[in-house]
PDB file of C-alpha atoms in Angstrom:
ATOM      1  CA  MET A  26       7.516  10.146 -16.672  1.00 58.00           C
ATOM      2  CA  SER A  27       6.856  13.391 -14.836  1.00 58.00           C
ATOM      3  CA  ALA A  28       4.873  13.562 -11.614  1.00 58.00           C
ATOM      4  CA  SER A  29       2.467  16.164 -12.960  1.00 57.00           C
ATOM      5  CA  SER A  30       1.626  14.338 -16.202  1.00 56.00           C
ATOM      6  CA  VAL A  31       0.853  11.016 -14.528  1.00 55.00           C
ATOM      7  CA  ALA A  32      -1.143  12.606 -11.715  1.00 56.00           C
ATOM      8  CA  ALA A  33      -3.141  14.735 -14.140  1.00 52.00           C
ATOM      9  CA  GLU A  34      -3.861  11.737 -16.364  1.00 55.00           C
ATOM     10  CA  HIS A  35      -5.330   9.719 -13.530  1.00 53.00           C
ATOM     11  CA  ALA A  36      -7.203  12.630 -11.996  1.00 48.00           C
ATOM     12  CA  ALA A  37      -8.989  13.001 -15.331  1.00 45.00           C
ATOM     13  CA  MET A  38      -9.871   9.307 -15.303  1.00 45.00           C
ATOM     14  CA  ALA A  39     -11.347   9.428 -11.806  1.00 40.00           C
ATOM     15  CA  ASP A  40     -14.963   9.915 -12.855  1.00 37.00           C
ATOM     16  CA  SER A  41     -14.919   6.900 -15.160  1.00 35.00           C
ATOM     17  CA  SER A  42     -13.004   4.521 -12.915  1.00 34.00           C
ATOM     18  CA  VAL A  43     -14.718   1.487 -11.463  1.00 28.00           C
ATOM     19  CA  LEU A  44     -13.454  -0.122  -8.295  1.00 30.00           C
ATOM     20  CA  ALA A  45     -14.143  -3.840  -8.459  1.00 32.00           C
ATOM     21  CA  LEU A  46     -12.773  -5.436  -5.316  1.00 34.00           C
ATOM     22  CA  PRO A  47     -14.074  -8.417  -3.379  1.00 38.00           C
ATOM     23  CA  VAL A  48     -15.982  -7.453  -0.253  1.00 36.00           C
ATOM     24  CA  ARG A  49     -15.041  -9.338   2.881  1.00 37.00           C
ATOM     25  CA  GLY A  50     -18.004  -8.780   5.171  1.00 38.00           C
ATOM     26  CA  ASP A  51     -17.014 -11.117   7.973  1.00 38.00           C
ATOM     27  CA  VAL A  52     -18.135 -10.212  11.477  1.00 38.00           C
ATOM     28  CA  TRP A  53     -15.372 -10.051  14.064  1.00 36.00           C
ATOM     29  CA  ARG A  54     -15.756 -10.068  17.840  1.00 38.00           C
ATOM     30  CA  GLY A  55     -13.565  -9.677  20.892  1.00 39.00           C
ATOM     31  CA  ARG A  56     -10.799  -7.201  20.213  1.00 47.00           C
ATOM     32  CA  ARG A  57     -11.973  -6.580  16.647  1.00 45.00           C
ATOM     33  CA  ARG A  58     -14.727  -4.278  15.432  1.00 48.00           C
ATOM     34  CA  THR A  59     -17.876  -5.783  13.941  1.00 48.00           C
ATOM     35  CA  ALA A  60     -18.367  -3.398  11.009  1.00 56.00           C
ATOM     36  CA  PRO A  61     -17.701  -5.071   7.631  1.00 68.00           C
ATOM     37  CA  VAL A  62     -14.957  -3.467   5.583  1.00 77.00           C
ATOM     38  CA  PRO A  63     -14.359  -3.998   1.839  1.00 88.00           C
ATOM     39  CA  ALA A  64     -10.896  -5.461   1.431  1.00 93.00           C
ATOM     40  CA  LEU A  65      -8.493  -7.052  -1.005  1.00 95.00           C
ATOM     41  CA  PRO A  66      -6.897 -10.322   0.182  1.00 96.00           C
ATOM     42  CA  THR A  67      -3.178  -9.842   0.764  1.00 96.00           C
ATOM     43  CA  GLY A  68      -2.302 -13.222  -0.731  1.00 95.00           C
ATOM     44  CA  HIS A  69      -0.735 -14.275   2.585  1.00 95.00           C
ATOM     45  CA  ALA A  70      -3.055 -16.407   4.723  1.00 93.00           C
ATOM     46  CA  GLY A  71      -1.276 -15.556   7.962  1.00 92.00           C
ATOM     47  CA  LEU A  72      -1.459 -11.822   7.334  1.00 93.00           C
ATOM     48  CA  ASP A  73      -5.112 -11.989   6.271  1.00 93.00           C
ATOM     49  CA  ALA A  74      -5.878 -13.737   9.559  1.00 91.00           C
ATOM     50  CA  LEU A  75      -4.369 -10.850  11.535  1.00 90.00           C
ATOM     51  CA  LEU A  76      -6.113  -8.040   9.671  1.00 91.00           C
ATOM     52  CA  PRO A  77      -9.680  -7.303  10.849  1.00 90.00           C
ATOM     53  CA  ALA A  78     -10.926  -7.003   7.255  1.00 90.00           C
ATOM     54  CA  ARG A  79      -9.023 -10.170   6.284  1.00 92.00           C
ATOM     55  CA  GLY A  80      -7.096  -8.241   3.663  1.00 94.00           C
ATOM     56  CA  TRP A  81      -5.942  -4.769   2.669  1.00 95.00           C
ATOM     57  CA  PRO A  82      -8.906  -2.488   3.451  1.00 94.00           C
ATOM     58  CA  VAL A  83     -10.144  -0.289   0.640  1.00 94.00           C
ATOM     59  CA  GLY A  84      -9.346   3.385   1.122  1.00 93.00           C
ATOM     60  CA  MET A  85      -6.655   2.930   3.738  1.00 92.00           C
ATOM     61  CA  LEU A  86      -2.979   3.845   3.734  1.00 96.00           C
ATOM     62  CA  CYS A  87      -0.490   1.210   4.843  1.00 97.00           C
ATOM     63  CA  GLU A  88       3.042   1.939   6.025  1.00 97.00           C
ATOM     64  CA  ILE A  89       5.565  -0.845   5.538  1.00 97.00           C
ATOM     65  CA  LEU A  90       8.652  -0.288   7.660  1.00 95.00           C
ATOM     66  CA  HIS A  91      11.816  -2.202   6.842  1.00 92.00           C
ATOM     67  CA  GLU A  92      15.470  -2.523   7.803  1.00 88.00           C
ATOM     68  CA  GLY A  93      16.739  -1.413   4.401  1.00 84.00           C
ATOM     69  CA  ASP A  94      15.707  -1.351   0.767  1.00 86.00           C
ATOM     70  CA  GLY A  95      15.576  -4.773  -0.825  1.00 80.00           C
ATOM     71  CA  VAL A  96      15.101  -6.911   2.298  1.00 82.00           C
ATOM     72  CA  GLY A  97      11.915  -8.365   0.836  1.00 85.00           C
ATOM     73  CA  GLU A  98       9.451  -5.614   1.655  1.00 91.00           C
ATOM     74  CA  LEU A  99       7.834  -5.807  -1.783  1.00 94.00           C
ATOM     75  CA  ARG A 100       6.946  -9.453  -1.199  1.00 93.00           C
ATOM     76  CA  VAL A 101       4.333  -8.219   1.255  1.00 95.00           C
ATOM     77  CA  VAL A 102       2.305  -6.468  -1.447  1.00 96.00           C
ATOM     78  CA  MET A 103       3.103  -8.402  -4.645  1.00 96.00           C
ATOM     79  CA  PRO A 104       0.209 -10.902  -4.488  1.00 96.00           C
ATOM     80  CA  ALA A 105      -2.310  -8.093  -3.969  1.00 96.00           C
ATOM     81  CA  LEU A 106      -0.793  -6.027  -6.769  1.00 96.00           C
ATOM     82  CA  ALA A 107      -1.093  -9.014  -9.100  1.00 94.00           C
ATOM     83  CA  GLN A 108      -4.807  -9.237  -8.292  1.00 94.00           C
ATOM     84  CA  LEU A 109      -5.262  -5.526  -8.931  1.00 93.00           C
ATOM     85  CA  ALA A 110      -3.360  -5.766 -12.221  1.00 88.00           C
ATOM     86  CA  ARG A 111      -6.238  -7.794 -13.660  1.00 88.00           C
ATOM     87  CA  GLN A 112      -8.386  -4.667 -13.494  1.00 85.00           C
ATOM     88  CA  ALA A 113      -6.277  -3.104 -16.254  1.00 80.00           C
ATOM     89  CA  ARG A 114      -5.512  -0.090 -14.089  1.00 86.00           C
ATOM     90  CA  PRO A 115      -1.898   1.037 -13.617  1.00 93.00           C
ATOM     91  CA  VAL A 116       0.248   0.567 -10.550  1.00 95.00           C
ATOM     92  CA  ILE A 117       2.064   3.814  -9.736  1.00 97.00           C
ATOM     93  CA  TRP A 118       5.619   3.641  -8.365  1.00 98.00           C
ATOM     94  CA  ILE A 119       6.743   6.984  -6.934  1.00 98.00           C
ATOM     95  CA  ALA A 120      10.411   7.604  -6.046  1.00 97.00           C
ATOM     96  CA  PRO A 121      11.408   3.927  -5.775  1.00 96.00           C
ATOM     97  CA  PRO A 122      15.022   3.462  -4.610  1.00 93.00           C
ATOM     98  CA  TYR A 123      15.722   1.263  -7.633  1.00 91.00           C
ATOM     99  CA  GLN A 124      14.261   0.834 -11.101  1.00 90.00           C
ATOM    100  CA  PRO A 125      11.583  -1.889 -11.066  1.00 90.00           C
ATOM    101  CA  TYR A 126      12.848  -4.898 -13.042  1.00 91.00           C
ATOM    102  CA  ALA A 127      10.275  -5.614 -15.737  1.00 93.00           C
ATOM    103  CA  PRO A 128      10.891  -9.395 -16.178  1.00 94.00           C
ATOM    104  CA  ALA A 129      10.628  -9.967 -12.423  1.00 92.00           C
ATOM    105  CA  LEU A 130       7.402  -7.965 -12.219  1.00 93.00           C
ATOM    106  CA  ASP A 131       5.963  -9.868 -15.172  1.00 94.00           C
ATOM    107  CA  ALA A 132       6.784 -13.157 -13.467  1.00 94.00           C
ATOM    108  CA  GLN A 133       4.868 -11.948 -10.406  1.00 92.00           C
ATOM    109  CA  GLY A 134       1.777 -11.178 -12.468  1.00 92.00           C
ATOM    110  CA  LEU A 135       2.416  -7.468 -13.009  1.00 93.00           C
ATOM    111  CA  PRO A 136       2.679  -6.766 -16.760  1.00 93.00           C
ATOM    112  CA  PRO A 137       5.299  -4.053 -17.400  1.00 92.00           C
ATOM    113  CA  ALA A 138       2.808  -2.141 -19.554  1.00 92.00           C
ATOM    114  CA  GLY A 139       0.668  -1.613 -16.473  1.00 93.00           C
ATOM    115  CA  GLN A 140       3.422   0.001 -14.392  1.00 94.00           C
ATOM    116  CA  ARG A 141       4.078   3.739 -14.178  1.00 95.00           C
ATOM    117  CA  VAL A 142       7.313   4.891 -12.559  1.00 96.00           C
ATOM    118  CA  ILE A 143       7.641   8.484 -11.384  1.00 96.00           C
ATOM    119  CA  GLN A 144      10.992   9.886 -10.233  1.00 96.00           C
ATOM    120  CA  PRO A 145      10.154  13.386  -8.961  1.00 95.00           C
ATOM    121  CA  ASP A 146      12.754  16.091  -8.517  1.00 94.00           C
ATOM    122  CA  SER A 147      11.809  16.623  -4.876  1.00 96.00           C
ATOM    123  CA  ASP A 148      10.058  14.972  -1.970  1.00 95.00           C
ATOM    124  CA  ARG A 149       7.360  17.620  -2.199  1.00 96.00           C
ATOM    125  CA  GLN A 150       6.616  16.593  -5.782  1.00 97.00           C
ATOM    126  CA  ALA A 151       6.572  12.935  -4.774  1.00 98.00           C
ATOM    127  CA  LEU A 152       3.999  13.550  -2.055  1.00 97.00           C
ATOM    128  CA  TRP A 153       1.907  15.709  -4.376  1.00 97.00           C
ATOM    129  CA  ALA A 154       1.903  13.042  -7.096  1.00 97.00           C
ATOM    130  CA  ALA A 155       0.958  10.321  -4.609  1.00 98.00           C
ATOM    131  CA  GLU A 156      -1.904  12.389  -3.239  1.00 98.00           C
ATOM    132  CA  GLN A 157      -3.275  13.169  -6.704  1.00 97.00           C
ATOM    133  CA  CYS A 158      -3.061   9.567  -7.893  1.00 97.00           C
ATOM    134  CA  LEU A 159      -4.721   8.239  -4.743  1.00 97.00           C
ATOM    135  CA  ARG A 160      -7.481  10.811  -4.885  1.00 96.00           C
ATOM    136  CA  ALA A 161      -8.199  10.124  -8.572  1.00 93.00           C
ATOM    137  CA  GLY A 162      -9.231   6.542  -7.890  1.00 88.00           C
ATOM    138  CA  SER A 163      -8.127   5.419 -11.348  1.00 90.00           C
ATOM    139  CA  CYS A 164      -4.942   3.617 -10.249  1.00 93.00           C
ATOM    140  CA  ALA A 165      -4.756   0.032  -9.056  1.00 91.00           C
ATOM    141  CA  ALA A 166      -2.361   1.047  -6.285  1.00 96.00           C
ATOM    142  CA  VAL A 167       0.126   3.749  -5.383  1.00 98.00           C
ATOM    143  CA  LEU A 168       3.534   2.802  -3.976  1.00 98.00           C
ATOM    144  CA  LEU A 169       5.556   5.611  -2.427  1.00 98.00           C
ATOM    145  CA  TRP A 170       9.088   5.874  -1.023  1.00 97.00           C
ATOM    146  CA  PRO A 171       9.235   9.322   0.637  1.00 95.00           C
ATOM    147  CA  ALA A 172      12.463  10.796   1.952  1.00 91.00           C
ATOM    148  CA  ASN A 173      10.441  12.427   4.713  1.00 92.00           C
ATOM    149  CA  LEU A 174       6.831  12.055   5.764  1.00 94.00           C
ATOM    150  CA  SER A 175       5.226  14.442   8.227  1.00 94.00           C
ATOM    151  CA  ILE A 176       2.034  13.695  10.110  1.00 95.00           C
ATOM    152  CA  THR A 177       0.272  16.291   7.984  1.00 96.00           C
ATOM    153  CA  ALA A 178       1.477  14.721   4.727  1.00 96.00           C
ATOM    154  CA  SER A 179       0.520  11.241   5.893  1.00 96.00           C
ATOM    155  CA  ARG A 180      -2.936  12.453   6.868  1.00 96.00           C
ATOM    156  CA  ARG A 181      -3.398  14.017   3.431  1.00 97.00           C
ATOM    157  CA  LEU A 182      -2.437  10.740   1.780  1.00 97.00           C
ATOM    158  CA  GLN A 183      -4.892   8.845   3.959  1.00 96.00           C
ATOM    159  CA  LEU A 184      -7.710  11.259   3.112  1.00 96.00           C
ATOM    160  CA  ALA A 185      -6.845  10.944  -0.582  1.00 97.00           C
ATOM    161  CA  ALA A 186      -6.986   7.146  -0.336  1.00 96.00           C
ATOM    162  CA  GLU A 187     -10.390   7.376   1.332  1.00 95.00           C
ATOM    163  CA  THR A 188     -11.667   9.703  -1.390  1.00 96.00           C
ATOM    164  CA  GLY A 189     -10.388   7.566  -4.256  1.00 95.00           C
ATOM    165  CA  ARG A 190     -11.139   4.277  -2.460  1.00 93.00           C
ATOM    166  CA  GLY A 191      -7.722   3.066  -3.429  1.00 91.00           C
ATOM    167  CA  HIS A 192      -4.718   1.279  -1.988  1.00 96.00           C
ATOM    168  CA  GLY A 193      -1.677   3.254  -0.895  1.00 97.00           C
ATOM    169  CA  PHE A 194       1.535   1.636   0.339  1.00 98.00           C
ATOM    170  CA  VAL A 195       4.273   3.780   1.859  1.00 98.00           C
ATOM    171  CA  PHE A 196       7.730   2.262   2.353  1.00 97.00           C
ATOM    172  CA  ARG A 197       9.894   3.729   5.117  1.00 96.00           C
ATOM    173  CA  HIS A 198      12.879   2.718   7.216  1.00 94.00           C
ATOM    174  CA  ARG A 199      12.096   0.879  10.423  1.00 91.00           C
ATOM    175  CA  ARG A 200      13.581   3.687  12.502  1.00 92.00           C
ATOM    176  CA  HIS A 201      10.370   5.624  11.823  1.00 91.00           C
ATOM    177  CA  LEU A 202       8.393   3.080  13.815  1.00 87.00           C
ATOM    178  CA  VAL A 203       8.761   5.322  16.874  1.00 89.00           C
ATOM    179  CA  ASP A 204       7.225   8.259  14.992  1.00 90.00           C
ATOM    180  CA  ALA A 205       3.520   8.982  15.305  1.00 88.00           C
ATOM    181  CA  SER A 206       1.545   8.267  12.152  1.00 92.00           C
ATOM    182  CA  PRO A 207      -2.122   8.613  11.135  1.00 90.00           C
ATOM    183  CA  ALA A 208      -1.786   5.664   8.735  1.00 93.00           C
ATOM    184  CA  PRO A 209      -4.456   3.105   9.723  1.00 93.00           C
ATOM    185  CA  ILE A 210      -2.083   0.175   9.142  1.00 95.00           C
ATOM    186  CA  ARG A 211       1.592  -0.073   9.991  1.00 95.00           C
ATOM    187  CA  LEU A 212       3.660  -3.215   9.798  1.00 95.00           C
ATOM    188  CA  SER A 213       7.364  -3.898  10.054  1.00 94.00           C
ATOM    189  CA  VAL A 214       9.375  -6.322   7.960  1.00 94.00           C
ATOM    190  CA  ARG A 215      12.677  -7.985   8.762  1.00 90.00           C
ATOM    191  CA  ARG A 216      14.737 -10.616   7.002  1.00 87.00           C
ATOM    192  CA  ASP A 217      15.173 -13.963   8.734  1.00 84.00           C
ATOM    193  CA  HIS A 218      17.601 -16.095   6.718  1.00 81.00           C
ATOM    194  CA  ASP A 219      15.715 -17.080   3.536  1.00 79.00           C
ATOM    195  CA  SER A 220      12.353 -15.735   4.655  1.00 83.00           C
ATOM    196  CA  ILE A 221      10.986 -12.467   5.901  1.00 88.00           C
ATOM    197  CA  ARG A 222       8.993 -11.915   9.048  1.00 91.00           C
ATOM    198  CA  ILE A 223       6.165  -9.444   9.474  1.00 91.00           C
ATOM    199  CA  HIS A 224       4.879  -7.819  12.628  1.00 93.00           C
ATOM    200  CA  LEU A 225       1.599  -5.912  12.612  1.00 92.00           C
ATOM    201  CA  ASP A 226       2.453  -2.814  14.644  1.00 91.00           C
ATOM    202  CA  LYS A 227      -0.822  -0.930  14.245  1.00 91.00           C
ATOM    203  CA  CYS A 228      -4.167  -1.613  12.641  1.00 90.00           C
ATOM    204  CA  ARG A 229      -7.426   0.267  12.774  1.00 87.00           C
ATOM    205  CA  GLY A 230     -10.016  -2.068  14.250  1.00 78.00           C
ATOM    206  CA  LEU A 231      -7.666  -3.797  16.696  1.00 78.00           C
ATOM    207  CA  LEU A 232      -7.561  -2.752  20.331  1.00 69.00           C
ATOM    208  CA  ALA A 233      -3.978  -3.995  20.491  1.00 69.00           C
ATOM    209  CA  PRO A 234      -1.623  -5.391  17.831  1.00 68.00           C
ATOM    210  CA  PRO A 235      -0.806  -9.099  18.084  1.00 72.00           C
ATOM    211  CA  ALA A 236       2.480 -10.037  19.697  1.00 70.00           C
ATOM    212  CA  GLU A 237       3.418 -12.739  17.210  1.00 78.00           C
ATOM    213  CA  GLU A 238       5.207 -12.363  13.900  1.00 83.00           C
ATOM    214  CA  ILE A 239       4.284 -14.198  10.735  1.00 82.00           C
ATOM    215  CA  ALA A 240       6.738 -15.616   8.213  1.00 84.00           C
ATOM    216  CA  LEU A 241       6.522 -15.243   4.434  1.00 81.00           C
TER     217      LEU A 241
END
């Protein structure tokens, strides 16, 4: 499926889309802000406890940095994607390093019919498609694997997510952890034998990221 056709389809649906996400209005003190933020539970109790909104905040971009494709990075977002799939809105996969395996997705609660895979001809097209889909607000989530991601491009994606009040997940190699990024949430993933461990490297609303890792 081409980048332009999918992006155009969901831009046209933007006006009629309805975002129905649970609102987590808990008040946080200490090193956390007190303003309530609408959020989608991640499906991981330990990760929810670390995030100020107790879930993936609506309208925020999240960077997931990993040691290599297939180390378990998708496990971080699968429970949330399964919740979003119940809204009958598509999940957009842009430039994934491998073809999503339909039976495995179905077993995780993501019906294959609700997935849209875009393999653009260039990184520029990939970023454009992600921005359009996020801005439209008619997609359950946008997953992006960019070859390169500048600060400007990341900022545009974040603004698009805010406009569409959607969920954007960007997967990058862990070496980019040293790069500056305007993404409100950044977390790194590493494999530890049969489990994976997550470290919250940056999160809007926290004065400092926690030192501990959590295991999935």
